[in-house]
Amino acid sequence: MCGIFGCIEESSKAKKILIKCLNGLKKLEYRGYDSAGIASIENGRILQYKTTGKVHSLDKNIINTKDLSLAIGHTRWATHGAISEKNAHPHTDTSKSLSLVHNGIIENYKELQYELKQNGIHCISDTDSEVLTQLIAYYFKGNMIKALQTALDKIEGSFAIALIHKDFPDTIFASSRDAPLVIGKSKNTIQLSSDVHAFSGKTMKATFLADNEIASITHKEITVYNEEGKKKEKEDSVLHIDPKQHSKGPYPHFMLKEIFEQKINFSKSVDTFLTNDNLHHEIRPILETNTDQILIIACGSSYHAGLIVSSMIEELLSIPTQVRIASELRYQSPALTKNTLAIAISQSGETCDTLGAVKNIKNKKLPVFAICNVKGSTLTRIADHTLYIDAGPEISVCSTKAFSAQLTLLQLLVLHLTKDNLKKNIILSNLTSVKHALDYLLSHTAKIEKLAKKYSLYEKFFFIGRDVMYPTAMEASLKLKEITYLMSIAYPAGEMKHGPIALIDSKLVTIALCGNEKTLGKITSNLIEIKSRNGPILAFCPKGSKEIEEIADDTFFLPNNLDDFFSPLIYSIALQLFAYFVAIEKKTDIDQPRNLAKSVTVE
Ligand code: AGP
C-alpha cells in the first residue's frame, strides 16, 4: 500500500505548498515508508525530488524553493521494483512533461510496457506506475481528460493517481479505481489524499471519486468527468478532522497511545451496545437471513479476532462457523450453503486479499457483512452492510485497538443475537469486572515492562493457549514478530507433545496464556511437560494460580474474576504491552516496522 497526497492554492497566495505536501505525506507514512517523492511545476517545468527512506529525507531539498502553487507527493511500500530512488514516485514520462504518483497495482503492466517499447518508449524504472505514466503521455495530444480516459481504459488493476503536466501549471488531475482517494476543499486550498486524516484542515468539503471518474482540480474548483468524459455533478460530504487523532500526544509511540485508548473504546462499545435502540435495526440484515452457516474472512489480526469469536458464535448461536484467511480463500472453492452469511473483518477496508475474497463471495450472490474501521473504504463500498468499530484512526502499523474493537463488537453482536439468556446475563454481569481488569492492567505496566526487559534477551518464543486462548496466543505471537523481529510461533498447548515440544530447550521461551478457566488444569500439565525439559516459562495467568506460579519461571497475574468470554481481550492487551516493551529493548521502529505497511493493498 502507498500513500498519495496533493495540494493546490491560488498562485498569488500560495505559501510553502511543498512543505504542506510533505506534511500531508508524513501522515500517510503508515501506508508505506520505504521511499518518497514530491513534484511541482516551476516556470513551465516539472520540478521533482525523490529519495529512498522516509518523507523527512526530502525536507532538505525544499528549503529554498520558491512559493509554488501546487504539489503532488508519494510515500511508497514497494511492490513492483526494489526500494530505490529510480523506483520511487513521482514518475515522469520521457519528455519530462508530466509527473504522476500512484497507489495500487497495474496487473497488465508488462503487456503495456511491451506495447510502449514497440512504439519506441522505454521505461527507466522497474515499476508498473511508470508504465502508466508513459502510457498517459503517449496518448496526450493536448486534452488530458481524453488522454487519461484512453490510458485508464487499458489498465487492468487498481489505481489512485494524481498527476500534473507542465502545460497545465494550475491543475492537478486525479482518478481512482479500487483504491482510496478523497479530495478535500477548504477556504484557501484543495487537497487530495489516500486518507482523509492526512488533510490539514479541520472541516473540509469532501469529494469521493467513484471508480474511473477523472477529476481536474484547480485552486478554486473540482471538475469531475465520468468514464465517457462527460462532466458529472458530485455530492460533497462534510469532513470533520480531528488533528489530535494524528498526534502521539504524551506517548512516545502511536502504538502505546492506541493500547491505552482501548479502555475508553471498550466502554464506548459496551455503552453503544446497551443503549443503542436501533442496533437491532442496524443488524436486521443479519437477522433477516436464514443464516445456516457463517464464513468469516480476514487477514492478520483481523483473522485472529474472527477465530476467537467463531467458537463463541457456535456456542451461543449454534451456527456452524468457519474462519478463512482471505489470501487462501480467494483461490479456493469453499462448500457454502445458499444461506451462508459472510462476515469480512478489516480495519482498513483496503486489504487486497480480503477484498478479492469478498468479491468472489459476492459473485456467488451471498450477502457480505463488513466489520470495518474506515468510513468510505473500498470494503464498505462493496459489502452489503457495514458495522463500524469506531476505534478511531489506528496509525501504528501494529494493530491493537482495532483488533480489540473488532473482537468486542463481534462479541456484543453475538450476545445481542443469542437466545441463551442465562449465559448472556452471566456474561453481561462480568462487564464491570472487565472494566476493572482494564484499569488494573493499564496501571500495572511496570511489571510487564520488567518482564519484557528480561525476556528480550531471548531469540525464540512459543506462545501457547487452549480454547479461545489459542487464537489469542496467535495474536500475541504476531505482535511480538511484527515489532521486535524475533522468531515466535503460537500453538494450541495440547499440541506441544505432538511435535513442537522437540524444540524446547533452555533458549526457547514458552509464553503461556492461561486465561481459560475451563482448561486451566490442562495447560498446567502442558507447562509441567515443558518445565521438565528445561524450557523457560513466562505465564500470564489468573491471580492465585499457585501451581502455575511454582512451575513457571515468571508469572504475570491478571484478575481471576474474568469470564472466559472476555479473557481474550484482557490477555491480548497484556501481551500487546509485552511486545511493545520488548520492542523498546530491541530499539526497532515500533510504529513503522521494517517491511510492513498498515494496509496491504497488493497481493
Ligand atoms: C496486525 O498487527 C497487522 N498490521 C496486520 O496483520 C493486519 O491485521 C492485517 O494486514 C489485516 O489488516 P486489515 O484489518 O486492515 O484488513
CSV table of N, CA and C in Angstrom, one decimal, residues 9-68:
chain,number,residue,atom,x,y,z
A,9,GLU,N,-3.1,25.8,-4.3
A,9,GLU,CA,-3.6,27.0,-3.8
A,9,GLU,C,-3.6,28.1,-4.9
A,10,GLU,N,-4.2,29.2,-4.6
A,10,GLU,CA,-4.2,30.3,-5.6
A,10,GLU,C,-2.7,30.8,-5.7
A,11,SER,N,-2.2,30.9,-6.9
A,11,SER,CA,-0.8,31.1,-7.1
A,11,SER,C,-0.3,32.4,-6.4
A,12,SER,N,-1.2,33.4,-6.4
A,12,SER,CA,-0.7,34.7,-5.8
A,12,SER,C,-0.7,34.6,-4.2
A,13,LYS,N,-1.4,33.6,-3.7
A,13,LYS,CA,-1.4,33.5,-2.2
A,13,LYS,C,-0.7,32.2,-1.7
A,14,ALA,N,-0.3,31.4,-2.6
A,14,ALA,CA,0.3,30.1,-2.2
A,14,ALA,C,1.5,30.3,-1.3
A,15,LYS,N,1.6,29.6,-0.3
A,15,LYS,CA,2.7,29.7,0.7
A,15,LYS,C,3.2,28.3,1.0
A,16,LYS,N,4.5,28.0,0.9
A,16,LYS,CA,5.0,26.8,1.4
A,16,LYS,C,4.3,25.5,1.0
A,17,ILE,N,3.8,25.5,-0.3
A,17,ILE,CA,3.0,24.4,-0.7
A,17,ILE,C,3.8,23.1,-0.7
A,18,LEU,N,5.1,23.1,-0.9
A,18,LEU,CA,5.8,21.8,-0.9
A,18,LEU,C,5.9,21.3,0.6
A,19,ILE,N,6.0,22.2,1.5
A,19,ILE,CA,6.1,21.8,2.9
A,19,ILE,C,4.7,21.2,3.3
A,20,LYS,N,3.7,21.9,2.9
A,20,LYS,CA,2.3,21.3,3.2
A,20,LYS,C,2.1,19.9,2.6
A,21,CYS,N,2.7,19.8,1.4
A,21,CYS,CA,2.5,18.4,0.8
A,21,CYS,C,3.3,17.4,1.6
A,22,LEU,N,4.5,17.8,2.0
A,22,LEU,CA,5.3,16.8,2.8
A,22,LEU,C,4.6,16.5,4.1
A,23,ASN,N,4.0,17.5,4.7
A,23,ASN,CA,3.3,17.3,6.0
A,23,ASN,C,2.2,16.3,5.8
A,24,GLY,N,1.5,16.5,4.7
A,24,GLY,CA,0.4,15.5,4.4
A,24,GLY,C,1.0,14.1,4.2
A,25,LEU,N,2.1,14.0,3.5
A,25,LEU,CA,2.7,12.7,3.2
A,25,LEU,C,3.1,12.0,4.5
A,26,LYS,N,3.6,12.9,5.5
A,26,LYS,CA,4.1,12.3,6.7
A,26,LYS,C,3.0,11.6,7.5
A,27,LYS,N,1.8,12.1,7.3
A,27,LYS,CA,0.6,11.5,8.0
A,27,LYS,C,0.2,10.2,7.2
A,28,LEU,N,0.7,10.0,6.0
A,28,LEU,CA,0.4,8.8,5.3
A,28,LEU,C,1.4,7.7,5.4
A,29,GLU,N,2.5,8.0,6.1
A,29,GLU,CA,3.6,7.1,6.1
A,29,GLU,C,3.3,5.7,6.7
A,30,TYR,N,2.2,5.7,7.5
A,30,TYR,CA,1.7,4.3,8.0
A,30,TYR,C,1.4,3.4,6.8
A,31,ARG,N,1.1,4.0,5.6
A,31,ARG,CA,0.7,3.2,4.5
A,31,ARG,C,1.9,2.6,3.8
A,32,GLY,N,3.1,3.2,4.1
A,32,GLY,CA,4.3,2.7,3.4
A,32,GLY,C,5.4,3.7,3.5
A,33,TYR,N,6.6,3.3,3.7
A,33,TYR,CA,7.6,4.3,4.1
A,33,TYR,C,9.0,3.8,3.6
A,34,ASP,N,9.1,3.2,2.5
A,34,ASP,CA,10.5,2.8,2.1
A,34,ASP,C,11.1,3.8,1.1
A,35,SER,N,10.3,4.7,0.5
A,35,SER,CA,10.8,5.7,-0.4
A,35,SER,C,9.7,6.8,-0.5
A,36,ALA,N,10.2,8.0,-1.0
A,36,ALA,CA,9.2,9.1,-1.1
A,36,ALA,C,9.6,10.1,-2.1
A,37,GLY,N,8.7,10.9,-2.5
A,37,GLY,CA,9.0,11.9,-3.6
A,37,GLY,C,7.9,13.0,-3.6
A,38,ILE,N,8.3,14.1,-4.3
A,38,ILE,CA,7.3,15.2,-4.4
A,38,ILE,C,7.6,15.9,-5.7
A,39,ALA,N,6.6,16.5,-6.3
A,39,ALA,CA,6.8,17.1,-7.6
A,39,ALA,C,5.9,18.4,-7.7
A,40,SER,N,6.3,19.3,-8.5
A,40,SER,CA,5.6,20.6,-8.7
A,40,SER,C,5.9,21.1,-10.1
A,41,ILE,N,5.4,22.3,-10.4
A,41,ILE,CA,5.7,22.9,-11.7
A,41,ILE,C,6.3,24.3,-11.4
A,42,GLU,N,7.5,24.5,-12.0
A,42,GLU,CA,8.1,25.8,-11.7
A,42,GLU,C,8.6,26.4,-13.1
A,43,ASN,N,8.1,27.6,-13.4
A,43,ASN,CA,8.5,28.2,-14.7
A,43,ASN,C,8.3,27.2,-15.9
A,44,GLY,N,7.1,26.6,-15.9
A,44,GLY,CA,6.7,25.7,-17.0
A,44,GLY,C,7.5,24.4,-17.1
A,45,ARG,N,8.2,24.1,-16.0
A,45,ARG,CA,9.0,22.8,-16.0
A,45,ARG,C,8.6,22.0,-14.8
A,46,ILE,N,8.7,20.6,-15.0
A,46,ILE,CA,8.4,19.7,-13.8
A,46,ILE,C,9.6,19.8,-12.9
A,47,LEU,N,9.2,20.0,-11.6
A,47,LEU,CA,10.3,20.1,-10.5
A,47,LEU,C,10.0,18.8,-9.7
A,48,GLN,N,11.1,18.0,-9.4
A,48,GLN,CA,10.8,16.7,-8.8
A,48,GLN,C,11.9,16.4,-7.8
A,49,TYR,N,11.6,15.9,-6.6
A,49,TYR,CA,12.6,15.4,-5.7
A,49,TYR,C,12.2,14.0,-5.3
A,50,LYS,N,13.1,13.0,-5.2
A,50,LYS,CA,12.8,11.7,-4.8
A,50,LYS,C,13.9,11.2,-3.9
A,51,THR,N,13.5,10.2,-3.0
A,51,THR,CA,14.5,9.7,-2.1
A,51,THR,C,14.2,8.3,-1.6
A,52,THR,N,15.1,7.5,-1.3
A,52,THR,CA,14.8,6.3,-0.5
A,52,THR,C,14.7,6.7,0.9
A,53,GLY,N,14.0,5.9,1.7
A,53,GLY,CA,13.8,6.3,3.1
A,53,GLY,C,12.5,7.1,3.3
A,54,LYS,N,12.4,7.7,4.5
A,54,LYS,CA,11.1,8.3,4.8
A,54,LYS,C,11.0,9.7,4.3
A,55,VAL,N,9.8,10.2,4.4
A,55,VAL,CA,9.5,11.5,3.8
A,55,VAL,C,10.4,12.6,4.3
A,56,HIS,N,10.8,12.6,5.6
A,56,HIS,CA,11.6,13.7,6.2
A,56,HIS,C,12.9,13.8,5.4
A,57,SER,N,13.3,12.8,4.7
A,57,SER,CA,14.6,12.9,3.9
A,57,SER,C,14.5,13.9,2.8
A,58,LEU,N,13.2,14.3,2.5
A,58,LEU,CA,13.0,15.3,1.4
A,58,LEU,C,13.1,16.7,1.9
A,59,ASP,N,13.0,16.9,3.3
A,59,ASP,CA,12.9,18.2,3.8
A,59,ASP,C,14.1,19.1,3.3
A,60,LYS,N,15.3,18.5,3.3
A,60,LYS,CA,16.4,19.3,2.9
A,60,LYS,C,16.3,19.9,1.5
A,61,ASN,N,15.6,19.1,0.6
A,61,ASN,CA,15.5,19.5,-0.8
A,61,ASN,C,14.7,20.8,-1.0
A,62,ILE,N,13.8,21.0,-0.1
A,62,ILE,CA,12.8,22.0,-0.5
A,62,ILE,C,12.9,23.3,0.4
A,63,ILE,N,14.0,23.4,1.1
A,63,ILE,CA,14.1,24.6,2.0
A,63,ILE,C,14.0,25.9,1.2
A,64,ASN,N,14.7,26.0,0.1
A,64,ASN,CA,14.7,27.3,-0.6
A,64,ASN,C,13.9,27.4,-1.8
A,65,THR,N,12.9,26.5,-2.0
A,65,THR,CA,12.2,26.6,-3.2
A,65,THR,C,11.2,27.8,-3.1
A,66,LYS,N,11.0,28.3,-4.3
A,66,LYS,CA,10.0,29.5,-4.4
A,66,LYS,C,8.6,29.0,-4.0
A,67,ASP,N,7.8,30.0,-3.7
A,67,ASP,CA,6.4,29.6,-3.4
A,67,ASP,C,5.7,29.2,-4.7
A,68,LEU,N,5.4,27.9,-4.7
A,68,LEU,CA,4.8,27.3,-5.9
A,68,LEU,C,3.3,27.2,-5.6
